[in-house]
Amino acid sequence: MLKITDLVKRYGSGEPVLKNLDLTVEGETVVSVIGSSGAGKSTLLRCINRLVEPTSGSIVLNGAELTKLRGRELRMARRRIGMVFQSFNLVDRLTVMENVMSGRLGYLSTWAAVSRRYPKEDIRRAFELMERVGIAHYADNRADGLSGGERQRVGVVRALMQQPEILLADEPTASLDPKTSEQIMQLLRDLAGELKLPVLINIHNVTEAKQYTDRIVGMRYGRIIFDDAPAALTEDAMEAIYSGSPAADRAGAGLKEAS
Ligand SMILES: Nc1ncnc2c1ncn2[C@@H]1O[C@H](COP(=O)(O)OP(=O)(O)OP(=O)(O)O)[C@@H](O)[C@H]1O
Ligand SMILES: [Mg+2]
């Protein structure tokens, strides 16, 4: 379970971009986070995996507080959090297999990592996952020869090789064509169920968010103003999430508070 309480993030001395967020995600729920550009969606995901430092508040993953960790403890915690990126973040000149195995780096000794001596069990698992997402026949191909959809499958497998306790995806389909995008959303949804993983997906495509996720969190200027089942995302709710200005928001407008 992921439990975020009173999370604040301020970059520099400006106004906070995350304003006292509370969010709990349990079990194999697939949650989409929607909201205008600048609402704070990426900042929220980056606070969870500590690519950015939260200013205050608490983020607890399966009982462990993530916000206070440093050094080795932080590295250990990070491997429990799988991350999938819009631009895939593969190493182009490496093979699919090498990219996938880089998901194990957090678990290997330095020697095993630099010499690429992966345990048999890791290799077996890699093939199992590559089979599952349909890229096993590309194992020895260079990553830069693959299509976008295939590259994102590599990104997903790499994240799963970490044996994560949660999967975070920041606009995982934004660089893909509509059909491929739907396939990747379906894959994330299926994997959440199969691996009993909670998945948090930042997404601009509201139609896909409604179709492929269990719950929608709507952010506006650093606040969560909607948090409900897709069916509850009415026109009014959409209006509240996507309209307005930071000034209006500071004046107290907000669906959650109003309801
Ligand atoms: N490293 C940073 N330093 C300073 N400000 C930042 C930094 N990263 C993000 N911000 C600011 O924080 C706010 C939220 O940005 P964030 O990237 O989290 O939004 P987002 O909802 O992911 O937007 P998008 O839909 O465009 O990806 C924006 O105003 C942005 O300019
Ligand atoms: Mg973003």
mmCIF file with all atom_site columns, N, CA and C in Angstrom, residues 28-87:
data_model
loop_
_atom_site.group_PDB
_atom_site.id
_atom_site.type_symbol
_atom_site.label_atom_id
_atom_site.label_alt_id
_atom_site.label_comp_id
_atom_site.label_asym_id
_atom_site.label_entity_id
_atom_site.label_seq_id
_atom_site.pdbx_PDB_ins_code
_atom_site.Cartn_x
_atom_site.Cartn_y
_atom_site.Cartn_z
_atom_site.occupancy
_atom_site.B_iso_or_equiv
_atom_site.pdbx_formal_charge
_atom_site.auth_seq_id
_atom_site.auth_comp_id
_atom_site.auth_asym_id
_atom_site.auth_atom_id
_atom_site.pdbx_PDB_model_num
ATOM 1   N N  . GLU A 1 28 ? -3.898 -3.955 -6.252  1.00 0.00 ? 28 GLU A N  1
ATOM 2   C CA . GLU A 1 28 ? -3.577 -3.933 -7.670  1.00 0.00 ? 28 GLU A CA 1
ATOM 3   C C  . GLU A 1 28 ? -4.375 -2.864 -8.406  1.00 0.00 ? 28 GLU A C  1
ATOM 4   N N  . THR A 1 29 ? -4.670 -1.783 -7.738  1.00 0.00 ? 29 THR A N  1
ATOM 5   C CA . THR A 1 29 ? -5.443 -0.714 -8.371  1.00 0.00 ? 29 THR A CA 1
ATOM 6   C C  . THR A 1 29 ? -4.597 0.015  -9.416  1.00 0.00 ? 29 THR A C  1
ATOM 7   N N  . VAL A 1 30 ? -5.221 0.321  -10.544 1.00 0.00 ? 30 VAL A N  1
ATOM 8   C CA . VAL A 1 30 ? -4.556 1.154  -11.535 1.00 0.00 ? 30 VAL A CA 1
ATOM 9   C C  . VAL A 1 30 ? -5.173 2.549  -11.446 1.00 0.00 ? 30 VAL A C  1
ATOM 10  N N  . VAL A 1 31 ? -4.345 3.512  -11.083 1.00 0.00 ? 31 VAL A N  1
ATOM 11  C CA . VAL A 1 31 ? -4.820 4.874  -10.857 1.00 0.00 ? 31 VAL A CA 1
ATOM 12  C C  . VAL A 1 31 ? -4.243 5.774  -11.935 1.00 0.00 ? 31 VAL A C  1
ATOM 13  N N  . SER A 1 32 ? -5.099 6.586  -12.561 1.00 0.00 ? 32 SER A N  1
ATOM 14  C CA . SER A 1 32 ? -4.536 7.572  -13.472 1.00 0.00 ? 32 SER A CA 1
ATOM 15  C C  . SER A 1 32 ? -4.572 8.936  -12.810 1.00 0.00 ? 32 SER A C  1
ATOM 16  N N  . VAL A 1 33 ? -3.535 9.701  -13.054 1.00 0.00 ? 33 VAL A N  1
ATOM 17  C CA . VAL A 1 33 ? -3.447 11.066 -12.539 1.00 0.00 ? 33 VAL A CA 1
ATOM 18  C C  . VAL A 1 33 ? -3.562 11.999 -13.734 1.00 0.00 ? 33 VAL A C  1
ATOM 19  N N  . ILE A 1 34 ? -4.607 12.813 -13.727 1.00 0.00 ? 34 ILE A N  1
ATOM 20  C CA . ILE A 1 34 ? -4.828 13.731 -14.845 1.00 0.00 ? 34 ILE A CA 1
ATOM 21  C C  . ILE A 1 34 ? -4.748 15.174 -14.333 1.00 0.00 ? 34 ILE A C  1
ATOM 22  N N  . GLY A 1 35 ? -4.659 16.104 -15.258 1.00 0.00 ? 35 GLY A N  1
ATOM 23  C CA . GLY A 1 35 ? -4.597 17.516 -14.884 1.00 0.00 ? 35 GLY A CA 1
ATOM 24  C C  . GLY A 1 35 ? -3.783 18.284 -15.909 1.00 0.00 ? 35 GLY A C  1
ATOM 25  N N  . SER A 1 36 ? -3.992 19.598 -15.949 1.00 0.00 ? 36 SER A N  1
ATOM 26  C CA . SER A 1 36 ? -3.316 20.441 -16.926 1.00 0.00 ? 36 SER A CA 1
ATOM 27  C C  . SER A 1 36 ? -1.808 20.368 -16.761 1.00 0.00 ? 36 SER A C  1
ATOM 28  N N  . SER A 1 37 ? -1.127 20.784 -17.797 1.00 0.00 ? 37 SER A N  1
ATOM 29  C CA . SER A 1 37 ? 0.320  20.888 -17.745 1.00 0.00 ? 37 SER A CA 1
ATOM 30  C C  . SER A 1 37 ? 0.714  21.816 -16.591 1.00 0.00 ? 37 SER A C  1
ATOM 31  N N  . GLY A 1 38 ? 1.626  21.368 -15.769 1.00 0.00 ? 38 GLY A N  1
ATOM 32  C CA . GLY A 1 38 ? 2.073  22.174 -14.640 1.00 0.00 ? 38 GLY A CA 1
ATOM 33  C C  . GLY A 1 38 ? 1.296  21.913 -13.364 1.00 0.00 ? 38 GLY A C  1
ATOM 34  N N  . ALA A 1 39 ? 0.305  21.026 -13.421 1.00 0.00 ? 39 ALA A N  1
ATOM 35  C CA . ALA A 1 39 ? -0.514 20.741 -12.228 1.00 0.00 ? 39 ALA A CA 1
ATOM 36  C C  . ALA A 1 39 ? 0.300  20.071 -11.117 1.00 0.00 ? 39 ALA A C  1
ATOM 37  N N  . GLY A 1 40 ? 1.391  19.401 -11.510 1.00 0.00 ? 40 GLY A N  1
ATOM 38  C CA . GLY A 1 40 ? 2.243  18.762 -10.506 1.00 0.00 ? 40 GLY A CA 1
ATOM 39  C C  . GLY A 1 40 ? 2.268  17.248 -10.587 1.00 0.00 ? 40 GLY A C  1
ATOM 40  N N  . LYS A 1 41 ? 1.785  16.692 -11.692 1.00 0.00 ? 41 LYS A N  1
ATOM 41  C CA . LYS A 1 41 ? 1.699  15.229 -11.837 1.00 0.00 ? 41 LYS A CA 1
ATOM 42  C C  . LYS A 1 41 ? 3.075  14.560 -11.794 1.00 0.00 ? 41 LYS A C  1
ATOM 43  N N  . SER A 1 42 ? 4.000  15.113 -12.590 1.00 0.00 ? 42 SER A N  1
ATOM 44  C CA . SER A 1 42 ? 5.342  14.506 -12.606 1.00 0.00 ? 42 SER A CA 1
ATOM 45  C C  . SER A 1 42 ? 6.043  14.714 -11.269 1.00 0.00 ? 42 SER A C  1
ATOM 46  N N  . THR A 1 43 ? 5.851  15.881 -10.702 1.00 0.00 ? 43 THR A N  1
ATOM 47  C CA . THR A 1 43 ? 6.472  16.155 -9.401  1.00 0.00 ? 43 THR A CA 1
ATOM 48  C C  . THR A 1 43 ? 5.984  15.145 -8.364  1.00 0.00 ? 43 THR A C  1
ATOM 49  N N  . LEU A 1 44 ? 4.709  14.813 -8.424  1.00 0.00 ? 44 LEU A N  1
ATOM 50  C CA . LEU A 1 44 ? 4.166  13.826 -7.480  1.00 0.00 ? 44 LEU A CA 1
ATOM 51  C C  . LEU A 1 44 ? 4.877  12.477 -7.643  1.00 0.00 ? 44 LEU A C  1
ATOM 52  N N  . LEU A 1 45 ? 4.984  11.988 -8.888  1.00 0.00 ? 45 LEU A N  1
ATOM 53  C CA . LEU A 1 45 ? 5.654  10.698 -9.101  1.00 0.00 ? 45 LEU A CA 1
ATOM 54  C C  . LEU A 1 45 ? 7.117  10.769 -8.677  1.00 0.00 ? 45 LEU A C  1
ATOM 55  N N  . ARG A 1 46 ? 7.763  11.909 -8.988  1.00 0.00 ? 46 ARG A N  1
ATOM 56  C CA . ARG A 1 46 ? 9.192  12.024 -8.669  1.00 0.00 ? 46 ARG A CA 1
ATOM 57  C C  . ARG A 1 46 ? 9.432  12.128 -7.174  1.00 0.00 ? 46 ARG A C  1
ATOM 58  N N  . CYS A 1 47 ? 8.450  12.654 -6.452  1.00 0.00 ? 47 CYS A N  1
ATOM 59  C CA . CYS A 1 47 ? 8.592  12.657 -4.984  1.00 0.00 ? 47 CYS A CA 1
ATOM 60  C C  . CYS A 1 47 ? 8.529  11.227 -4.452  1.00 0.00 ? 47 CYS A C  1
ATOM 61  N N  . ILE A 1 48 ? 7.692  10.402 -5.090  1.00 0.00 ? 48 ILE A N  1
ATOM 62  C CA . ILE A 1 48 ? 7.542  9.025  -4.593  1.00 0.00 ? 48 ILE A CA 1
ATOM 63  C C  . ILE A 1 48 ? 8.842  8.257  -4.779  1.00 0.00 ? 48 ILE A C  1
ATOM 64  N N  . ASN A 1 49 ? 9.466  8.390  -5.963  1.00 0.00 ? 49 ASN A N  1
ATOM 65  C CA . ASN A 1 49 ? 10.730 7.642  -6.125  1.00 0.00 ? 49 ASN A CA 1
ATOM 66  C C  . ASN A 1 49 ? 11.949 8.487  -5.754  1.00 0.00 ? 49 ASN A C  1
ATOM 67  N N  . ARG A 1 50 ? 11.691 9.655  -5.214  1.00 0.00 ? 50 ARG A N  1
ATOM 68  C CA . ARG A 1 50 ? 12.737 10.536 -4.672  1.00 0.00 ? 50 ARG A CA 1
ATOM 69  C C  . ARG A 1 50 ? 13.715 11.032 -5.746  1.00 0.00 ? 50 ARG A C  1
ATOM 70  N N  . LEU A 1 51 ? 13.214 11.167 -6.997  1.00 0.00 ? 51 LEU A N  1
ATOM 71  C CA . LEU A 1 51 ? 14.005 11.894 -7.979  1.00 0.00 ? 51 LEU A CA 1
ATOM 72  C C  . LEU A 1 51 ? 13.986 13.368 -7.610  1.00 0.00 ? 51 LEU A C  1
ATOM 73  N N  . VAL A 1 52 ? 12.939 13.812 -6.907  1.00 0.00 ? 52 VAL A N  1
ATOM 74  C CA . VAL A 1 52 ? 12.966 15.130 -6.262  1.00 0.00 ? 52 VAL A CA 1
ATOM 75  C C  . VAL A 1 52 ? 12.682 14.931 -4.773  1.00 0.00 ? 52 VAL A C  1
ATOM 76  N N  . GLU A 1 53 ? 13.239 15.834 -3.984  1.00 0.00 ? 53 GLU A N  1
ATOM 77  C CA . GLU A 1 53 ? 13.077 15.775 -2.534  1.00 0.00 ? 53 GLU A CA 1
ATOM 78  C C  . GLU A 1 53 ? 11.771 16.439 -2.120  1.00 0.00 ? 53 GLU A C  1
ATOM 79  N N  . PRO A 1 54 ? 10.881 15.719 -1.461  1.00 0.00 ? 54 PRO A N  1
ATOM 80  C CA . PRO A 1 54 ? 9.686  16.378 -0.931  1.00 0.00 ? 54 PRO A CA 1
ATOM 81  C C  . PRO A 1 54 ? 10.089 17.442 0.095   1.00 0.00 ? 54 PRO A C  1
ATOM 82  N N  . THR A 1 55 ? 9.350  18.529 0.139   1.00 0.00 ? 55 THR A N  1
ATOM 83  C CA . THR A 1 55 ? 9.645  19.576 1.124   1.00 0.00 ? 55 THR A CA 1
ATOM 84  C C  . THR A 1 55 ? 9.163  19.143 2.505   1.00 0.00 ? 55 THR A C  1
ATOM 85  N N  . SER A 1 56 ? 7.960  18.588 2.573   1.00 0.00 ? 56 SER A N  1
ATOM 86  C CA . SER A 1 56 ? 7.469  18.031 3.839   1.00 0.00 ? 56 SER A CA 1
ATOM 87  C C  . SER A 1 56 ? 6.373  17.023 3.551   1.00 0.00 ? 56 SER A C  1
ATOM 88  N N  . GLY A 1 57 ? 5.967  16.320 4.586   1.00 0.00 ? 57 GLY A N  1
ATOM 89  C CA . GLY A 1 57 ? 4.919  15.309 4.424   1.00 0.00 ? 57 GLY A CA 1
ATOM 90  C C  . GLY A 1 57 ? 5.504  13.914 4.470   1.00 0.00 ? 57 GLY A C  1
ATOM 91  N N  . SER A 1 58 ? 4.616  12.945 4.306   1.00 0.00 ? 58 SER A N  1
ATOM 92  C CA . SER A 1 58 ? 5.022  11.557 4.492   1.00 0.00 ? 58 SER A CA 1
ATOM 93  C C  . SER A 1 58 ? 4.605  10.711 3.290   1.00 0.00 ? 58 SER A C  1
ATOM 94  N N  . ILE A 1 59 ? 5.498  9.811  2.866   1.00 0.00 ? 59 ILE A N  1
ATOM 95  C CA . ILE A 1 59 ? 5.188  8.850  1.798   1.00 0.00 ? 59 ILE A CA 1
ATOM 96  C C  . ILE A 1 59 ? 5.584  7.484  2.322   1.00 0.00 ? 59 ILE A C  1
ATOM 97  N N  . VAL A 1 60 ? 4.596  6.649  2.583   1.00 0.00 ? 60 VAL A N  1
ATOM 98  C CA . VAL A 1 60 ? 4.871  5.334  3.166   1.00 0.00 ? 60 VAL A CA 1
ATOM 99  C C  . VAL A 1 60 ? 4.502  4.257  2.143   1.00 0.00 ? 60 VAL A C  1
ATOM 100 N N  . LEU A 1 61 ? 5.480  3.410  1.802   1.00 0.00 ? 61 LEU A N  1
ATOM 101 C CA . LEU A 1 61 ? 5.234  2.293  0.892   1.00 0.00 ? 61 LEU A CA 1
ATOM 102 C C  . LEU A 1 61 ? 5.340  1.002  1.684   1.00 0.00 ? 61 LEU A C  1
ATOM 103 N N  . ASN A 1 62 ? 4.230  0.285  1.767   1.00 0.00 ? 62 ASN A N  1
ATOM 104 C CA . ASN A 1 62 ? 4.187  -0.970 2.528   1.00 0.00 ? 62 ASN A CA 1
ATOM 105 C C  . ASN A 1 62 ? 4.871  -0.854 3.889   1.00 0.00 ? 62 ASN A C  1
ATOM 106 N N  . GLY A 1 63 ? 4.529  0.190  4.593   1.00 0.00 ? 63 GLY A N  1
ATOM 107 C CA . GLY A 1 63 ? 5.009  0.335  5.966   1.00 0.00 ? 63 GLY A CA 1
ATOM 108 C C  . GLY A 1 63 ? 6.312  1.092  6.120   1.00 0.00 ? 63 GLY A C  1
ATOM 109 N N  . ALA A 1 64 ? 7.027  1.342  5.011   1.00 0.00 ? 64 ALA A N  1
ATOM 110 C CA . ALA A 1 64 ? 8.328  2.023  5.131   1.00 0.00 ? 64 ALA A CA 1
ATOM 111 C C  . ALA A 1 64 ? 8.214  3.483  4.695   1.00 0.00 ? 64 ALA A C  1
ATOM 112 N N  . GLU A 1 65 ? 8.653  4.381  5.571   1.00 0.00 ? 65 GLU A N  1
ATOM 113 C CA . GLU A 1 65 ? 8.640  5.808  5.244   1.00 0.00 ? 65 GLU A CA 1
ATOM 114 C C  . GLU A 1 65 ? 9.766  6.105  4.251   1.00 0.00 ? 65 GLU A C  1
ATOM 115 N N  . LEU A 1 66 ? 9.396  6.674  3.096   1.00 0.00 ? 66 LEU A N  1
ATOM 116 C CA . LEU A 1 66 ? 10.401 6.884  2.045   1.00 0.00 ? 66 LEU A CA 1
ATOM 117 C C  . LEU A 1 66 ? 11.068 8.243  2.121   1.00 0.00 ? 66 LEU A C  1
ATOM 118 N N  . THR A 1 67 ? 10.432 9.196  2.792   1.00 0.00 ? 67 THR A N  1
ATOM 119 C CA . THR A 1 67 ? 10.919 10.573 2.684   1.00 0.00 ? 67 THR A CA 1
ATOM 120 C C  . THR A 1 67 ? 12.204 10.833 3.455   1.00 0.00 ? 67 THR A C  1
ATOM 121 N N  . LYS A 1 68 ? 12.497 10.036 4.448   1.00 0.00 ? 68 LYS A N  1
ATOM 122 C CA . LYS A 1 68 ? 13.664 10.338 5.278   1.00 0.00 ? 68 LYS A CA 1
ATOM 123 C C  . LYS A 1 68 ? 14.912 9.560  4.867   1.00 0.00 ? 68 LYS A C  1
ATOM 124 N N  . LEU A 1 69 ? 14.786 8.702  3.858   1.00 0.00 ? 69 LEU A N  1
ATOM 125 C CA . LEU A 1 69 ? 15.896 7.797  3.549   1.00 0.00 ? 69 LEU A CA 1
ATOM 126 C C  . LEU A 1 69 ? 17.065 8.501  2.882   1.00 0.00 ? 69 LEU A C  1
ATOM 127 N N  . ARG A 1 70 ? 18.254 8.019  3.178   1.00 0.00 ? 70 ARG A N  1
ATOM 128 C CA . ARG A 1 70 ? 19.478 8.545  2.575   1.00 0.00 ? 70 ARG A CA 1
ATOM 129 C C  . ARG A 1 70 ? 20.355 7.388  2.124   1.00 0.00 ? 70 ARG A C  1
ATOM 130 N N  . GLY A 1 71 ? 21.283 7.690  1.208   1.00 0.00 ? 71 GLY A N  1
ATOM 131 C CA . GLY A 1 71 ? 22.351 6.762  0.843   1.00 0.00 ? 71 GLY A CA 1
ATOM 132 C C  . GLY A 1 71 ? 21.873 5.370  0.483   1.00 0.00 ? 71 GLY A C  1
ATOM 133 N N  . ARG A 1 72 ? 22.445 4.383  1.133   1.00 0.00 ? 72 ARG A N  1
ATOM 134 C CA . ARG A 1 72 ? 22.177 2.985  0.797   1.00 0.00 ? 72 ARG A CA 1
ATOM 135 C C  . ARG A 1 72 ? 20.698 2.640  0.991   1.00 0.00 ? 72 ARG A C  1
ATOM 136 N N  . GLU A 1 73 ? 20.129 3.152  2.075   1.00 0.00 ? 73 GLU A N  1
ATOM 137 C CA . GLU A 1 73 ? 18.711 2.871  2.357   1.00 0.00 ? 73 GLU A CA 1
ATOM 138 C C  . GLU A 1 73 ? 17.816 3.392  1.238   1.00 0.00 ? 73 GLU A C  1
ATOM 139 N N  . LEU A 1 74 ? 18.187 4.574  0.728   1.00 0.00 ? 74 LEU A N  1
ATOM 140 C CA . LEU A 1 74 ? 17.400 5.160  -0.356  1.00 0.00 ? 74 LEU A CA 1
ATOM 141 C C  . LEU A 1 74 ? 17.522 4.299  -1.623  1.00 0.00 ? 74 LEU A C  1
ATOM 142 N N  . ARG A 1 75 ? 18.736 3.842  -1.906  1.00 0.00 ? 75 ARG A N  1
ATOM 143 C CA . ARG A 1 75 ? 18.931 2.973  -3.089  1.00 0.00 ? 75 ARG A CA 1
ATOM 144 C C  . ARG A 1 75 ? 18.122 1.687  -2.949  1.00 0.00 ? 75 ARG A C  1
ATOM 145 N N  . MET A 1 76 ? 18.115 1.135  -1.745  1.00 0.00 ? 76 MET A N  1
ATOM 146 C CA . MET A 1 76 ? 17.357 -0.099 -1.514  1.00 0.00 ? 76 MET A CA 1
ATOM 147 C C  . MET A 1 76 ? 15.860 0.145  -1.714  1.00 0.00 ? 76 MET A C  1
ATOM 148 N N  . ALA A 1 77 ? 15.388 1.301  -1.240  1.00 0.00 ? 77 ALA A N  1
ATOM 149 C CA . ALA A 1 77 ? 13.957 1.605  -1.362  1.00 0.00 ? 77 ALA A CA 1
ATOM 150 C C  . ALA A 1 77 ? 13.590 1.849  -2.813  1.00 0.00 ? 77 ALA A C  1
ATOM 151 N N  . ARG A 1 78 ? 14.495 2.511  -3.554  1.00 0.00 ? 78 ARG A N  1
ATOM 152 C CA . ARG A 1 78 ? 14.203 2.856  -4.953  1.00 0.00 ? 78 ARG A CA 1
ATOM 153 C C  . ARG A 1 78 ? 13.974 1.632  -5.814  1.00 0.00 ? 78 ARG A C  1
ATOM 154 N N  . ARG A 1 79 ? 14.661 0.542  -5.482  1.00 0.00 ? 79 ARG A N  1
ATOM 155 C CA . ARG A 1 79 ? 14.486 -0.624 -6.335  1.00 0.00 ? 79 ARG A CA 1
ATOM 156 C C  . ARG A 1 79 ? 13.112 -1.249 -6.130  1.00 0.00 ? 79 ARG A C  1
ATOM 157 N N  . ARG A 1 80 ? 12.427 -0.852 -5.081  1.00 0.00 ? 80 ARG A N  1
ATOM 158 C CA . ARG A 1 80 ? 11.067 -1.362 -4.863  1.00 0.00 ? 80 ARG A CA 1
ATOM 159 C C  . ARG A 1 80 ? 10.038 -0.567 -5.654  1.00 0.00 ? 80 ARG A C  1
ATOM 160 N N  . ILE A 1 81 ? 10.512 0.470  -6.347  1.00 0.00 ? 81 ILE A N  1
ATOM 161 C CA . ILE A 1 81 ? 9.607  1.349  -7.099  1.00 0.00 ? 81 ILE A CA 1
ATOM 162 C C  . ILE A 1 81 ? 9.980  1.302  -8.573  1.00 0.00 ? 81 ILE A C  1
ATOM 163 N N  . GLY A 1 82 ? 9.114  0.719  -9.394  1.00 0.00 ? 82 GLY A N  1
ATOM 164 C CA . GLY A 1 82 ? 9.391  0.638  -10.823 1.00 0.00 ? 82 GLY A CA 1
ATOM 165 C C  . GLY A 1 82 ? 8.923  1.908  -11.510 1.00 0.00 ? 82 GLY A C  1
ATOM 166 N N  . MET A 1 83 ? 9.713  2.371  -12.487 1.00 0.00 ? 83 MET A N  1
ATOM 167 C CA . MET A 1 83 ? 9.353  3.626  -13.158 1.00 0.00 ? 83 MET A CA 1
ATOM 168 C C  . MET A 1 83 ? 9.360  3.395  -14.668 1.00 0.00 ? 83 MET A C  1
ATOM 169 N N  . VAL A 1 84 ? 8.304  3.883  -15.303 1.00 0.00 ? 84 VAL A N  1
ATOM 170 C CA . VAL A 1 84 ? 8.194  3.797  -16.760 1.00 0.00 ? 84 VAL A CA 1
ATOM 171 C C  . VAL A 1 84 ? 8.074  5.228  -17.289 1.00 0.00 ? 84 VAL A C  1
ATOM 172 N N  . PHE A 1 85 ? 8.828  5.531  -18.362 1.00 0.00 ? 85 PHE A N  1
ATOM 173 C CA . PHE A 1 85 ? 8.941  6.919  -18.818 1.00 0.00 ? 85 PHE A CA 1
ATOM 174 C C  . PHE A 1 85 ? 8.310  7.138  -20.181 1.00 0.00 ? 85 PHE A C  1
ATOM 175 N N  . GLN A 1 86 ? 7.927  8.382  -20.436 1.00 0.00 ? 86 GLN A N  1
ATOM 176 C CA . GLN A 1 86 ? 7.366  8.733  -21.747 1.00 0.00 ? 86 GLN A CA 1
ATOM 177 C C  . GLN A 1 86 ? 8.368  8.448  -22.869 1.00 0.00 ? 86 GLN A C  1
ATOM 178 N N  . SER A 1 87 ? 9.628  8.795  -22.629 1.00 0.00 ? 87 SER A N  1
ATOM 179 C CA . SER A 1 87 ? 10.643 8.658  -23.683 1.00 0.00 ? 87 SER A CA 1
ATOM 180 C C  . SER A 1 87 ? 11.411 7.345  -23.536 1.00 0.00 ? 87 SER A C  1
#
